[in-house]
């Protein structure tokens, strides 16, 4: 057992994948649609891309700097925060559904000697924040679907 703590959620959104993706990658606007995020600031210019650095502030969690480690345009991205003894990896994915909607999957993995401990301490808060983000993304994408 590695001690990693992995949590995730999914939600079906009644909006096309391109609209959901547009909302999801506009990370600086996340505080407008989820109370789980206080502020997001891109630290690099241009659109979100592999290597982009992003400062994320959340209630009850220390502000962290994440680096995008993977990005499939229109589909998914992963960003990671690394600190001595821990790594937080957050994955965001959009999959088109046959009815024209989108399934969104959100996952967080906390790993490393300290990451597993922190992950267990923050398990309930992380679960609540993932649910808030999924619900907020669904509402924003559906209310602004073209």
mmCIF file with all atom_site columns, N, CA and C in Angstrom, residues 68-110:
data_model
loop_
_atom_site.group_PDB
_atom_site.id
_atom_site.type_symbol
_atom_site.label_atom_id
_atom_site.label_alt_id
_atom_site.label_comp_id
_atom_site.label_asym_id
_atom_site.label_entity_id
_atom_site.label_seq_id
_atom_site.pdbx_PDB_ins_code
_atom_site.Cartn_x
_atom_site.Cartn_y
_atom_site.Cartn_z
_atom_site.occupancy
_atom_site.B_iso_or_equiv
_atom_site.pdbx_formal_charge
_atom_site.auth_seq_id
_atom_site.auth_comp_id
_atom_site.auth_asym_id
_atom_site.auth_atom_id
_atom_site.pdbx_PDB_model_num
ATOM 1   N N  . UNK A 1 68  ? 0.338   22.533 -14.791 1.00 0.00 ? 68  UNK A N  1
ATOM 2   C CA . UNK A 1 68  ? -0.384  21.631 -15.685 1.00 0.00 ? 68  UNK A CA 1
ATOM 3   C C  . UNK A 1 68  ? 0.617   20.610 -16.227 1.00 0.00 ? 68  UNK A C  1
ATOM 4   N N  . UNK A 1 69  ? 0.336   19.329 -15.989 1.00 0.00 ? 69  UNK A N  1
ATOM 5   C CA . UNK A 1 69  ? 1.252   18.258 -16.400 1.00 0.00 ? 69  UNK A CA 1
ATOM 6   C C  . UNK A 1 69  ? 0.736   17.491 -17.611 1.00 0.00 ? 69  UNK A C  1
ATOM 7   N N  . UNK A 1 70  ? -0.549  17.616 -17.901 1.00 0.00 ? 70  UNK A N  1
ATOM 8   C CA . UNK A 1 70  ? -1.135  16.948 -19.070 1.00 0.00 ? 70  UNK A CA 1
ATOM 9   C C  . UNK A 1 70  ? -2.347  17.754 -19.510 1.00 0.00 ? 70  UNK A C  1
ATOM 10  N N  . UNK A 1 71  ? -2.557  17.829 -20.830 1.00 0.00 ? 71  UNK A N  1
ATOM 11  C CA . UNK A 1 71  ? -3.724  18.535 -21.355 1.00 0.00 ? 71  UNK A CA 1
ATOM 12  C C  . UNK A 1 71  ? -4.059  17.969 -22.730 1.00 0.00 ? 71  UNK A C  1
ATOM 13  N N  . UNK A 1 72  ? -5.278  17.508 -22.867 1.00 0.00 ? 72  UNK A N  1
ATOM 14  C CA . UNK A 1 72  ? -5.830  17.072 -24.150 1.00 0.00 ? 72  UNK A CA 1
ATOM 15  C C  . UNK A 1 72  ? -6.916  18.078 -24.495 1.00 0.00 ? 72  UNK A C  1
ATOM 16  N N  . UNK A 1 73  ? -6.671  18.996 -25.446 1.00 0.00 ? 73  UNK A N  1
ATOM 17  C CA . UNK A 1 73  ? -7.646  20.053 -25.737 1.00 0.00 ? 73  UNK A CA 1
ATOM 18  C C  . UNK A 1 73  ? -9.051  19.503 -25.979 1.00 0.00 ? 73  UNK A C  1
ATOM 19  N N  . UNK A 1 74  ? -10.019 20.138 -25.320 1.00 0.00 ? 74  UNK A N  1
ATOM 20  C CA . UNK A 1 74  ? -11.413 19.739 -25.457 1.00 0.00 ? 74  UNK A CA 1
ATOM 21  C C  . UNK A 1 74  ? -11.793 18.512 -24.670 1.00 0.00 ? 74  UNK A C  1
ATOM 22  N N  . UNK A 1 75  ? -10.841 17.949 -23.918 1.00 0.00 ? 75  UNK A N  1
ATOM 23  C CA . UNK A 1 75  ? -11.105 16.675 -23.262 1.00 0.00 ? 75  UNK A CA 1
ATOM 24  C C  . UNK A 1 75  ? -10.690 16.620 -21.790 1.00 0.00 ? 75  UNK A C  1
ATOM 25  N N  . UNK A 1 76  ? -9.411  16.883 -21.489 1.00 0.00 ? 76  UNK A N  1
ATOM 26  C CA . UNK A 1 76  ? -8.970  16.718 -20.099 1.00 0.00 ? 76  UNK A CA 1
ATOM 27  C C  . UNK A 1 76  ? -7.701  17.524 -19.807 1.00 0.00 ? 76  UNK A C  1
ATOM 28  N N  . UNK A 1 77  ? -7.512  17.780 -18.516 1.00 0.00 ? 77  UNK A N  1
ATOM 29  C CA . UNK A 1 77  ? -6.237  18.317 -18.059 1.00 0.00 ? 77  UNK A CA 1
ATOM 30  C C  . UNK A 1 77  ? -5.972  17.860 -16.638 1.00 0.00 ? 77  UNK A C  1
ATOM 31  N N  . UNK A 1 78  ? -4.690  17.805 -16.312 1.00 0.00 ? 78  UNK A N  1
ATOM 32  C CA . UNK A 1 78  ? -4.242  17.436 -14.973 1.00 0.00 ? 78  UNK A CA 1
ATOM 33  C C  . UNK A 1 78  ? -3.251  18.498 -14.528 1.00 0.00 ? 78  UNK A C  1
ATOM 34  N N  . UNK A 1 79  ? -3.395  18.910 -13.264 1.00 0.00 ? 79  UNK A N  1
ATOM 35  C CA . UNK A 1 79  ? -2.377  19.792 -12.701 1.00 0.00 ? 79  UNK A CA 1
ATOM 36  C C  . UNK A 1 79  ? -1.928  19.223 -11.377 1.00 0.00 ? 79  UNK A C  1
ATOM 37  N N  . UNK A 1 80  ? -0.673  19.568 -11.014 1.00 0.00 ? 80  UNK A N  1
ATOM 38  C CA . UNK A 1 80  ? -0.077  19.014 -9.805  1.00 0.00 ? 80  UNK A CA 1
ATOM 39  C C  . UNK A 1 80  ? 0.567   20.105 -8.972  1.00 0.00 ? 80  UNK A C  1
ATOM 40  N N  . UNK A 1 81  ? 0.506   19.866 -7.674  1.00 0.00 ? 81  UNK A N  1
ATOM 41  C CA . UNK A 1 81  ? 1.221   20.711 -6.722  1.00 0.00 ? 81  UNK A CA 1
ATOM 42  C C  . UNK A 1 81  ? 2.197   19.787 -5.998  1.00 0.00 ? 81  UNK A C  1
ATOM 43  N N  . UNK A 1 82  ? 3.465   20.165 -5.989  1.00 0.00 ? 82  UNK A N  1
ATOM 44  C CA . UNK A 1 82  ? 4.488   19.358 -5.314  1.00 0.00 ? 82  UNK A CA 1
ATOM 45  C C  . UNK A 1 82  ? 5.104   20.161 -4.175  1.00 0.00 ? 82  UNK A C  1
ATOM 46  N N  . UNK A 1 83  ? 5.244   19.479 -3.054  1.00 0.00 ? 83  UNK A N  1
ATOM 47  C CA . UNK A 1 83  ? 5.931   20.050 -1.905  1.00 0.00 ? 83  UNK A CA 1
ATOM 48  C C  . UNK A 1 83  ? 6.766   18.923 -1.315  1.00 0.00 ? 83  UNK A C  1
ATOM 49  N N  . UNK A 1 84  ? 7.762   19.246 -0.498  1.00 0.00 ? 84  UNK A N  1
ATOM 50  C CA . UNK A 1 84  ? 8.557   18.162 0.093   1.00 0.00 ? 84  UNK A CA 1
ATOM 51  C C  . UNK A 1 84  ? 7.650   17.140 0.796   1.00 0.00 ? 84  UNK A C  1
ATOM 52  N N  . UNK A 1 85  ? 7.764   15.896 0.377   1.00 0.00 ? 85  UNK A N  1
ATOM 53  C CA . UNK A 1 85  ? 6.998   14.827 1.012   1.00 0.00 ? 85  UNK A CA 1
ATOM 54  C C  . UNK A 1 85  ? 5.581   14.636 0.512   1.00 0.00 ? 85  UNK A C  1
ATOM 55  N N  . UNK A 1 86  ? 5.135   15.468 -0.438  1.00 0.00 ? 86  UNK A N  1
ATOM 56  C CA . UNK A 1 86  ? 3.758   15.298 -0.902  1.00 0.00 ? 86  UNK A CA 1
ATOM 57  C C  . UNK A 1 86  ? 3.567   15.797 -2.328  1.00 0.00 ? 86  UNK A C  1
ATOM 58  N N  . UNK A 1 87  ? 2.539   15.241 -2.932  1.00 0.00 ? 87  UNK A N  1
ATOM 59  C CA . UNK A 1 87  ? 2.123   15.677 -4.262  1.00 0.00 ? 87  UNK A CA 1
ATOM 60  C C  . UNK A 1 87  ? 0.601   15.601 -4.309  1.00 0.00 ? 87  UNK A C  1
ATOM 61  N N  . UNK A 1 88  ? -0.017  16.659 -4.814  1.00 0.00 ? 88  UNK A N  1
ATOM 62  C CA . UNK A 1 88  ? -1.452  16.678 -5.052  1.00 0.00 ? 88  UNK A CA 1
ATOM 63  C C  . UNK A 1 88  ? -1.642  16.751 -6.554  1.00 0.00 ? 88  UNK A C  1
ATOM 64  N N  . UNK A 1 89  ? -2.379  15.812 -7.097  1.00 0.00 ? 89  UNK A N  1
ATOM 65  C CA . UNK A 1 89  ? -2.654  15.770 -8.526  1.00 0.00 ? 89  UNK A CA 1
ATOM 66  C C  . UNK A 1 89  ? -4.165  15.829 -8.710  1.00 0.00 ? 89  UNK A C  1
ATOM 67  N N  . UNK A 1 90  ? -4.623  16.783 -9.537  1.00 0.00 ? 90  UNK A N  1
ATOM 68  C CA . UNK A 1 90  ? -6.063  16.925 -9.782  1.00 0.00 ? 90  UNK A CA 1
ATOM 69  C C  . UNK A 1 90  ? -6.326  16.755 -11.277 1.00 0.00 ? 90  UNK A C  1
ATOM 70  N N  . UNK A 1 91  ? -7.223  15.833 -11.588 1.00 0.00 ? 91  UNK A N  1
ATOM 71  C CA . UNK A 1 91  ? -7.544  15.505 -12.977 1.00 0.00 ? 91  UNK A CA 1
ATOM 72  C C  . UNK A 1 91  ? -8.977  15.955 -13.272 1.00 0.00 ? 91  UNK A C  1
ATOM 73  N N  . UNK A 1 92  ? -9.168  16.546 -14.460 1.00 0.00 ? 92  UNK A N  1
ATOM 74  C CA . UNK A 1 92  ? -10.463 17.071 -14.888 1.00 0.00 ? 92  UNK A CA 1
ATOM 75  C C  . UNK A 1 92  ? -10.715 16.544 -16.294 1.00 0.00 ? 92  UNK A C  1
ATOM 76  N N  . UNK A 1 93  ? -11.822 15.833 -16.505 1.00 0.00 ? 93  UNK A N  1
ATOM 77  C CA . UNK A 1 93  ? -12.073 15.239 -17.821 1.00 0.00 ? 93  UNK A CA 1
ATOM 78  C C  . UNK A 1 93  ? -13.513 15.450 -18.257 1.00 0.00 ? 93  UNK A C  1
ATOM 79  N N  . UNK A 1 94  ? -13.690 15.690 -19.567 1.00 0.00 ? 94  UNK A N  1
ATOM 80  C CA . UNK A 1 94  ? -15.000 15.865 -20.191 1.00 0.00 ? 94  UNK A CA 1
ATOM 81  C C  . UNK A 1 94  ? -15.143 14.812 -21.289 1.00 0.00 ? 94  UNK A C  1
ATOM 82  N N  . UNK A 1 95  ? -16.238 14.042 -21.236 1.00 0.00 ? 95  UNK A N  1
ATOM 83  C CA . UNK A 1 95  ? -16.489 13.016 -22.241 1.00 0.00 ? 95  UNK A CA 1
ATOM 84  C C  . UNK A 1 95  ? -17.874 13.249 -22.837 1.00 0.00 ? 95  UNK A C  1
ATOM 85  N N  . UNK A 1 96  ? -17.972 13.310 -24.182 1.00 0.00 ? 96  UNK A N  1
ATOM 86  C CA . UNK A 1 96  ? -19.291 13.503 -24.788 1.00 0.00 ? 96  UNK A CA 1
ATOM 87  C C  . UNK A 1 96  ? -20.198 12.303 -24.544 1.00 0.00 ? 96  UNK A C  1
ATOM 88  N N  . UNK A 1 97  ? -21.474 12.590 -24.329 1.00 0.00 ? 97  UNK A N  1
ATOM 89  C CA . UNK A 1 97  ? -22.489 11.551 -24.147 1.00 0.00 ? 97  UNK A CA 1
ATOM 90  C C  . UNK A 1 97  ? -23.331 11.440 -25.417 1.00 0.00 ? 97  UNK A C  1
ATOM 91  N N  . UNK A 1 98  ? -23.945 10.281 -25.653 1.00 0.00 ? 98  UNK A N  1
ATOM 92  C CA . UNK A 1 98  ? -24.745 10.082 -26.869 1.00 0.00 ? 98  UNK A CA 1
ATOM 93  C C  . UNK A 1 98  ? -25.882 11.095 -27.043 1.00 0.00 ? 98  UNK A C  1
ATOM 94  N N  . UNK A 1 99  ? -26.410 11.622 -25.937 1.00 0.00 ? 99  UNK A N  1
ATOM 95  C CA . UNK A 1 99  ? -27.534 12.562 -26.020 1.00 0.00 ? 99  UNK A CA 1
ATOM 96  C C  . UNK A 1 99  ? -27.093 14.000 -26.279 1.00 0.00 ? 99  UNK A C  1
ATOM 97  N N  . UNK A 1 100 ? -25.790 14.213 -26.492 1.00 0.00 ? 100 UNK A N  1
ATOM 98  C CA . UNK A 1 100 ? -25.283 15.563 -26.735 1.00 0.00 ? 100 UNK A CA 1
ATOM 99  C C  . UNK A 1 100 ? -24.782 16.249 -25.488 1.00 0.00 ? 100 UNK A C  1
ATOM 100 N N  . UNK A 1 101 ? -24.955 15.614 -24.338 1.00 0.00 ? 101 UNK A N  1
ATOM 101 C CA . UNK A 1 101 ? -24.457 16.158 -23.084 1.00 0.00 ? 101 UNK A CA 1
ATOM 102 C C  . UNK A 1 101 ? -23.010 15.747 -22.852 1.00 0.00 ? 101 UNK A C  1
ATOM 103 N N  . UNK A 1 102 ? -22.542 15.979 -21.644 1.00 0.00 ? 102 UNK A N  1
ATOM 104 C CA . UNK A 1 102 ? -21.148 15.722 -21.291 1.00 0.00 ? 102 UNK A CA 1
ATOM 105 C C  . UNK A 1 102 ? -21.049 15.097 -19.909 1.00 0.00 ? 102 UNK A C  1
ATOM 106 N N  . UNK A 1 103 ? -20.219 14.090 -19.788 1.00 0.00 ? 103 UNK A N  1
ATOM 107 C CA . UNK A 1 103 ? -19.895 13.553 -18.457 1.00 0.00 ? 103 UNK A CA 1
ATOM 108 C C  . UNK A 1 103 ? -18.582 14.193 -18.020 1.00 0.00 ? 103 UNK A C  1
ATOM 109 N N  . UNK A 1 104 ? -18.602 14.788 -16.828 1.00 0.00 ? 104 UNK A N  1
ATOM 110 C CA . UNK A 1 104 ? -17.414 15.403 -16.253 1.00 0.00 ? 104 UNK A CA 1
ATOM 111 C C  . UNK A 1 104 ? -16.945 14.517 -15.108 1.00 0.00 ? 104 UNK A C  1
ATOM 112 N N  . UNK A 1 105 ? -15.656 14.208 -15.123 1.00 0.00 ? 105 UNK A N  1
ATOM 113 C CA . UNK A 1 105 ? -15.060 13.441 -14.033 1.00 0.00 ? 105 UNK A CA 1
ATOM 114 C C  . UNK A 1 105 ? -13.960 14.277 -13.405 1.00 0.00 ? 105 UNK A C  1
ATOM 115 N N  . UNK A 1 106 ? -14.011 14.377 -12.085 1.00 0.00 ? 106 UNK A N  1
ATOM 116 C CA . UNK A 1 106 ? -13.031 15.128 -11.316 1.00 0.00 ? 106 UNK A CA 1
ATOM 117 C C  . UNK A 1 106 ? -12.383 14.171 -10.325 1.00 0.00 ? 106 UNK A C  1
ATOM 118 N N  . UNK A 1 107 ? -11.062 14.198 -10.231 1.00 0.00 ? 107 UNK A N  1
ATOM 119 C CA . UNK A 1 107 ? -10.360 13.310 -9.306  1.00 0.00 ? 107 UNK A CA 1
ATOM 120 C C  . UNK A 1 107 ? -9.170  14.033 -8.698  1.00 0.00 ? 107 UNK A C  1
ATOM 121 N N  . UNK A 1 108 ? -8.900  13.714 -7.437  1.00 0.00 ? 108 UNK A N  1
ATOM 122 C CA . UNK A 1 108 ? -7.754  14.263 -6.724  1.00 0.00 ? 108 UNK A CA 1
ATOM 123 C C  . UNK A 1 108 ? -6.995  13.088 -6.104  1.00 0.00 ? 108 UNK A C  1
ATOM 124 N N  . UNK A 1 109 ? -5.682  13.089 -6.277  1.00 0.00 ? 109 UNK A N  1
ATOM 125 C CA . UNK A 1 109 ? -4.836  12.082 -5.648  1.00 0.00 ? 109 UNK A CA 1
ATOM 126 C C  . UNK A 1 109 ? -3.801  12.811 -4.804  1.00 0.00 ? 109 UNK A C  1
ATOM 127 N N  . UNK A 1 110 ? -3.734  12.452 -3.529  1.00 0.00 ? 110 UNK A N  1
ATOM 128 C CA . UNK A 1 110 ? -2.717  12.993 -2.633  1.00 0.00 ? 110 UNK A CA 1
ATOM 129 C C  . UNK A 1 110 ? -1.757  11.854 -2.336  1.00 0.00 ? 110 UNK A C  1
#
